[in-house]
mmCIF file of C-alpha atoms in Angstrom:
data_model
loop_
_atom_site.group_PDB
_atom_site.id
_atom_site.type_symbol
_atom_site.label_atom_id
_atom_site.label_comp_id
_atom_site.label_asym_id
_atom_site.label_seq_id
_atom_site.Cartn_x
_atom_site.Cartn_y
_atom_site.Cartn_z
ATOM 1 C CA MET A 1003 72.067 96.396 91.373
ATOM 2 C CA THR A 1004 74.833 93.219 91.291
ATOM 3 C CA ILE A 1005 74.539 90.142 89.521
ATOM 4 C CA TYR A 1006 73.146 88.566 92.317
ATOM 5 C CA GLN A 1007 70.441 91.038 92.913
ATOM 6 C CA ASP A 1008 69.596 91.071 89.419
ATOM 7 C CA LEU A 1009 69.409 87.090 89.411
ATOM 8 C CA LEU A 1010 67.357 86.607 92.302
ATOM 9 C CA GLY A 1011 65.030 89.672 91.828
ATOM 10 C CA GLU A 1012 62.206 89.809 94.737
ATOM 11 C CA GLU A 1013 63.468 86.641 96.160
ATOM 12 C CA PHE A 1014 66.757 88.772 97.213
ATOM 13 C CA GLN A 1015 64.773 90.360 100.119
ATOM 14 C CA ARG A 1016 64.105 86.961 101.756
ATOM 15 C CA LEU A 1017 67.661 86.258 102.408
ATOM 16 C CA HIS A 1018 69.207 87.677 105.762
ATOM 17 C CA PRO A 1019 69.705 91.026 106.045
ATOM 18 C CA LYS A 1020 73.520 90.297 106.707
ATOM 19 C CA LEU A 1021 73.487 88.207 103.257
ATOM 20 C CA GLN A 1022 71.568 90.766 101.586
ATOM 21 C CA ALA A 1023 74.809 93.413 102.449
ATOM 22 C CA ARG A 1024 77.291 90.264 101.539
ATOM 23 C CA TYR A 1025 76.091 89.643 98.427
ATOM 24 C CA SER A 1026 75.254 93.397 97.208
ATOM 25 C CA LEU A 1027 78.768 94.433 96.460
ATOM 26 C CA PRO A 1028 78.859 97.814 95.408
ATOM 27 C CA MET A 1029 81.355 98.023 92.542
ATOM 28 C CA GLY A 1030 84.576 98.753 93.821
ATOM 29 C CA LYS A 1031 83.785 97.835 97.355
ATOM 30 C CA PRO A 1032 84.900 94.241 98.075
ATOM 31 C CA PHE A 1033 83.450 92.224 100.679
ATOM 32 C CA TYR A 1034 86.358 90.617 102.774
ATOM 33 C CA ALA A 1035 86.053 88.142 105.516
ATOM 34 C CA VAL A 1036 87.988 85.946 107.881
ATOM 35 C CA GLY A 1037 87.351 82.911 109.322
ATOM 36 C CA THR A 1038 88.092 78.971 110.173
ATOM 37 C CA MET A 1039 87.064 76.092 108.083
ATOM 38 C CA SER A 1040 86.165 73.656 110.947
ATOM 39 C CA LYS A 1041 86.413 70.675 108.500
ATOM 40 C CA ILE A 1042 87.864 70.085 104.926
ATOM 41 C CA GLU A 1043 87.871 66.706 103.550
ATOM 42 C CA THR A 1044 88.649 65.654 100.197
ATOM 43 C CA GLY A 1045 87.776 62.473 98.348
ATOM 44 C CA ALA A 1046 89.645 59.037 97.829
ATOM 45 C CA THR A 1047 93.696 58.726 97.883
ATOM 46 C CA TRP A 1048 93.848 58.242 94.103
ATOM 47 C CA LEU A 1049 91.869 61.500 93.555
ATOM 48 C CA LYS A 1050 95.153 63.273 95.093
ATOM 49 C CA PRO A 1051 96.961 63.632 92.345
ATOM 50 C CA PHE A 1052 94.315 65.059 90.155
ATOM 51 C CA LEU A 1053 93.585 67.317 93.363
ATOM 52 C CA LYS A 1054 97.447 68.353 93.458
ATOM 53 C CA LEU A 1055 97.128 69.203 89.843
ATOM 54 C CA ALA A 1056 94.513 71.372 90.045
ATOM 55 C CA THR A 1057 96.686 73.512 92.651
ATOM 56 C CA ARG A 1058 98.437 74.822 89.489
ATOM 57 C CA TRP A 1059 94.957 76.733 88.714
ATOM 58 C CA GLN A 1060 94.494 77.694 92.315
ATOM 59 C CA PHE A 1061 91.513 75.209 92.067
ATOM 60 C CA LEU A 1062 91.006 72.272 93.953
ATOM 61 C CA PHE A 1063 93.657 70.876 96.603
ATOM 62 C CA PRO A 1064 94.134 67.332 98.062
ATOM 63 C CA GLU A 1065 94.785 68.413 101.861
ATOM 64 C CA ASN A 1066 92.220 67.488 104.546
ATOM 65 C CA GLY A 1067 91.977 69.533 107.811
ATOM 66 C CA ASP A 1068 90.134 70.794 110.677
ATOM 67 C CA ASN A 1069 90.291 74.363 111.888
ATOM 68 C CA VAL A 1070 91.758 75.786 109.431
ATOM 69 C CA PRO A 1071 92.173 79.287 108.904
ATOM 70 C CA PHE A 1072 90.446 80.822 105.808
ATOM 71 C CA THR A 1073 89.916 84.160 104.071
ATOM 72 C CA ILE A 1074 87.666 84.971 101.527
ATOM 73 C CA LYS A 1075 87.425 88.071 99.350
ATOM 74 C CA ASN A 1076 84.622 88.975 96.671
ATOM 75 C CA THR A 1077 85.227 92.123 94.108
ATOM 76 C CA CYS A 1078 82.773 93.593 91.690
ATOM 77 C CA ARG A 1079 84.328 94.859 88.610
ATOM 78 C CA LEU A 1080 83.262 95.940 85.154
ATOM 79 C CA LEU A 1081 84.657 94.155 82.202
ATOM 80 C CA SER A 1082 85.545 95.857 78.810
ATOM 81 C CA THR A 1083 82.266 94.041 77.365
ATOM 82 C CA GLY A 1084 80.070 96.220 79.860
ATOM 83 C CA GLU A 1085 79.240 93.366 81.995
ATOM 84 C CA GLU A 1086 79.613 93.166 85.747
ATOM 85 C CA GLU A 1087 82.227 90.135 86.854
ATOM 86 C CA ILE A 1088 81.898 88.857 90.525
ATOM 87 C CA TYR A 1089 85.671 87.948 91.379
ATOM 88 C CA TRP A 1090 85.909 85.329 94.185
ATOM 89 C CA GLU A 1091 89.304 84.918 95.711
ATOM 90 C CA ARG A 1092 88.903 81.923 98.878
ATOM 91 C CA THR A 1093 92.247 81.012 100.569
ATOM 92 C CA PHE A 1094 92.792 78.299 103.009
ATOM 93 C CA HIS A 1095 95.977 78.374 105.565
ATOM 94 C CA PHE A 1096 96.513 74.705 106.164
ATOM 95 C CA GLU A 1097 99.991 74.361 108.314
ATOM 96 C CA GLU A 1098 102.223 73.566 105.781
ATOM 97 C CA VAL A 1099 100.729 75.259 102.689
ATOM 98 C CA THR A 1100 98.405 77.597 101.590
ATOM 99 C CA ARG A 1101 96.011 76.967 98.875
ATOM 100 C CA HIS A 1102 93.584 79.273 96.441
ATOM 101 C CA PHE A 1103 89.873 78.041 95.218
ATOM 102 C CA ASN A 1104 89.266 81.192 92.692
ATOM 103 C CA ALA A 1105 86.619 81.708 90.276
ATOM 104 C CA PHE A 1106 85.452 84.205 88.266
ATOM 105 C CA MET A 1107 81.179 84.974 87.852
ATOM 106 C CA THR A 1108 78.985 86.719 85.390
ATOM 107 C CA ILE A 1109 75.072 86.374 84.704
ATOM 108 C CA ASP A 1110 73.199 84.947 82.160
ATOM 109 C CA THR A 1111 69.984 86.757 82.423
ATOM 110 C CA LYS A 1112 68.053 85.079 79.672
ATOM 111 C CA ARG A 1113 68.721 81.546 81.398
ATOM 112 C CA LYS A 1114 68.848 82.735 85.100
ATOM 113 C CA ILE A 1115 71.909 81.021 86.025
ATOM 114 C CA VAL A 1116 75.572 82.252 86.970
ATOM 115 C CA ASN A 1117 78.287 81.985 84.726
ATOM 116 C CA ASP A 1118 81.019 80.414 86.751
ATOM 117 C CA TYR A 1119 84.364 79.892 85.577
ATOM 118 C CA LEU A 1120 86.400 78.360 88.150
ATOM 119 C CA GLY A 1121 90.273 78.091 88.408
ATOM 120 C CA GLU A 1122 92.907 80.969 87.642
ATOM 121 C CA PRO A 1123 93.697 80.882 84.308
ATOM 122 C CA SER A 1124 90.201 79.006 84.384
ATOM 123 C CA LEU A 1125 90.047 75.489 84.175
ATOM 124 C CA PHE A 1126 86.167 74.758 84.231
ATOM 125 C CA TYR A 1127 83.173 76.133 83.738
ATOM 126 C CA SER A 1128 79.725 75.457 85.382
ATOM 127 C CA ASP A 1129 76.533 76.759 85.459
ATOM 128 C CA LEU A 1130 75.264 77.493 88.715
ATOM 129 C CA LYS A 1131 71.421 77.909 89.971
ATOM 130 C CA MET A 1132 70.900 80.218 92.844
ATOM 131 C CA GLY A 1133 67.894 80.434 95.368
ATOM 132 C CA VAL A 1134 66.734 81.256 98.886
ATOM 133 C CA THR A 1135 65.678 78.993 101.334
ATOM 134 C CA PRO A 1136 62.572 79.176 104.248
ATOM 135 C CA GLU A 1137 65.362 80.143 106.666
ATOM 136 C CA GLY A 1138 66.683 83.353 104.421
ATOM 137 C CA HIS A 1139 70.043 80.866 103.237
ATOM 138 C CA MET A 1140 71.658 81.335 99.944
ATOM 139 C CA HIS A 1141 71.409 77.891 98.216
ATOM 140 C CA ILE A 1142 73.627 77.172 95.246
ATOM 141 C CA ARG A 1143 73.787 74.013 93.218
ATOM 142 C CA SER A 1144 75.609 73.532 89.799
ATOM 143 C CA GLY A 1145 74.370 72.526 86.512
ATOM 144 C CA LEU A 1146 75.851 71.941 82.792
ATOM 145 C CA GLN A 1147 79.878 71.594 83.350
ATOM 146 C CA ARG A 1148 82.480 72.313 80.670
ATOM 147 C CA PHE A 1149 86.163 71.911 80.666
ATOM 148 C CA VAL A 1150 88.014 74.997 79.554
ATOM 149 C CA MET A 1151 91.443 75.019 77.189
ATOM 150 C CA GLY A 1152 92.065 78.499 76.220
ATOM 151 C CA HIS A 1153 89.052 79.745 74.134
ATOM 152 C CA LEU A 1154 87.751 76.130 73.722
ATOM 153 C CA GLU A 1155 85.220 74.465 76.390
ATOM 154 C CA ILE A 1156 84.448 70.629 75.967
ATOM 155 C CA PRO A 1157 81.256 69.338 77.190
ATOM 156 C CA ILE A 1158 81.552 67.254 80.430
ATOM 157 C CA LEU A 1159 79.509 64.140 79.991
ATOM 158 C CA ARG A 1160 77.060 64.036 83.357
ATOM 159 C CA LEU A 1161 78.554 61.181 85.155
ATOM 160 C CA LEU A 1162 82.115 63.209 85.059
ATOM 161 C CA GLU A 1163 80.653 66.258 86.235
ATOM 162 C CA GLY A 1164 81.537 67.555 90.092
ATOM 163 C CA VAL A 1165 78.044 68.118 91.335
ATOM 164 C CA VAL A 1166 78.491 70.776 93.599
ATOM 165 C CA THR A 1167 75.808 72.534 96.554
ATOM 166 C CA VAL A 1168 76.452 75.233 98.667
ATOM 167 C CA GLU A 1169 74.467 76.872 101.351
ATOM 168 C CA GLU A 1170 75.700 79.839 103.272
ATOM 169 C CA GLY A 1171 74.194 81.419 106.011
ATOM 170 C CA TYR A 1172 73.841 83.561 108.758
ATOM 171 C CA ASP A 1173 74.102 83.364 112.595
ATOM 172 C CA ASP A 1174 72.581 85.816 115.029
ATOM 173 C CA ALA A 1175 73.539 84.149 118.276
ATOM 174 C CA ARG A 1176 77.494 84.084 117.427
ATOM 175 C CA GLU A 1177 76.996 86.872 114.630
ATOM 176 C CA VAL A 1178 79.148 84.856 111.893
ATOM 177 C CA PHE A 1179 78.489 83.936 108.562
ATOM 178 C CA THR A 1180 78.180 80.257 107.804
ATOM 179 C CA ILE A 1181 79.290 78.183 104.909
ATOM 180 C CA GLN A 1182 78.851 74.370 103.688
ATOM 181 C CA VAL A 1183 80.295 73.023 100.385
ATOM 182 C CA ASP A 1184 79.867 69.792 98.873
ATOM 183 C CA ILE A 1185 81.407 68.761 95.516
ATOM 184 C CA ARG A 1186 80.997 65.311 94.608
ATOM 185 C CA ASN A 1187 80.870 62.993 91.784
ATOM 186 C CA ARG A 1188 78.070 60.607 90.351
ATOM 187 C CA ILE A 1189 80.754 57.842 90.252
ATOM 188 C CA VAL A 1190 83.481 58.400 92.673
ATOM 189 C CA GLY A 1191 81.585 60.269 95.381
ATOM 190 C CA ARG A 1192 83.201 62.965 97.150
ATOM 191 C CA LEU A 1193 85.791 64.776 95.490
ATOM 192 C CA MET A 1194 85.826 67.648 98.555
ATOM 193 C CA ALA A 1195 83.376 69.192 101.178
ATOM 194 C CA TYR A 1196 84.246 72.049 103.692
ATOM 195 C CA GLU A 1197 82.348 73.825 106.154
ATOM 196 C CA GLY A 1198 83.120 76.592 108.784
ATOM 197 C CA GLU A 1199 82.400 80.128 109.335
ATOM 198 C CA PHE A 1200 83.473 83.739 108.969
ATOM 199 C CA LYS A 1201 83.226 87.312 110.061
ATOM 200 C CA ALA A 1202 83.215 90.372 107.485
ATOM 201 C CA GLN A 1203 86.118 92.688 107.980
ATOM 202 C CA SER A 1204 87.213 96.087 106.635
ATOM 203 C CA LEU A 1205 90.354 96.475 104.025
#
């Protein structure tokens, strides 16, 4: 079992069958998909220097857009510690520039959360809590967060955190995966949001 099956247990079987296949991720067999983000929105203009800086770590970015081509690749690999890690590569192809949003995920079995290290090299850490909606969608929400400086991790005050919610589903009629992501701060509001669809492709 991959980390998501291990984390969700019996609840994993309530996911839409296509999502079960997507999140099974056998070792050495990446999930790869191509799609379009119908809308990408970032926050207030004064946040753009911060979002621009974050691109150095292949993390957030300042661009907005409609109908932005998008690819996603998830790879399960074994760390030297014996842990399984899922490497997330998300790529957004704007007309003038290509942006990346990468992450590294492992599981904390005691706390029943995913350890999500965002950026490459990692710049932020977030607990992720995963669940299944009544419709069989994958629902993800963030928890405690830390700023990462090499081997040092500094807790982030709750008011300064980016509150993340993600819902991923599958549209049987159109045979596409659907995705909605919202990242907000309790003080300044939206940092980034995007929504769209994608189809699995062979590598």
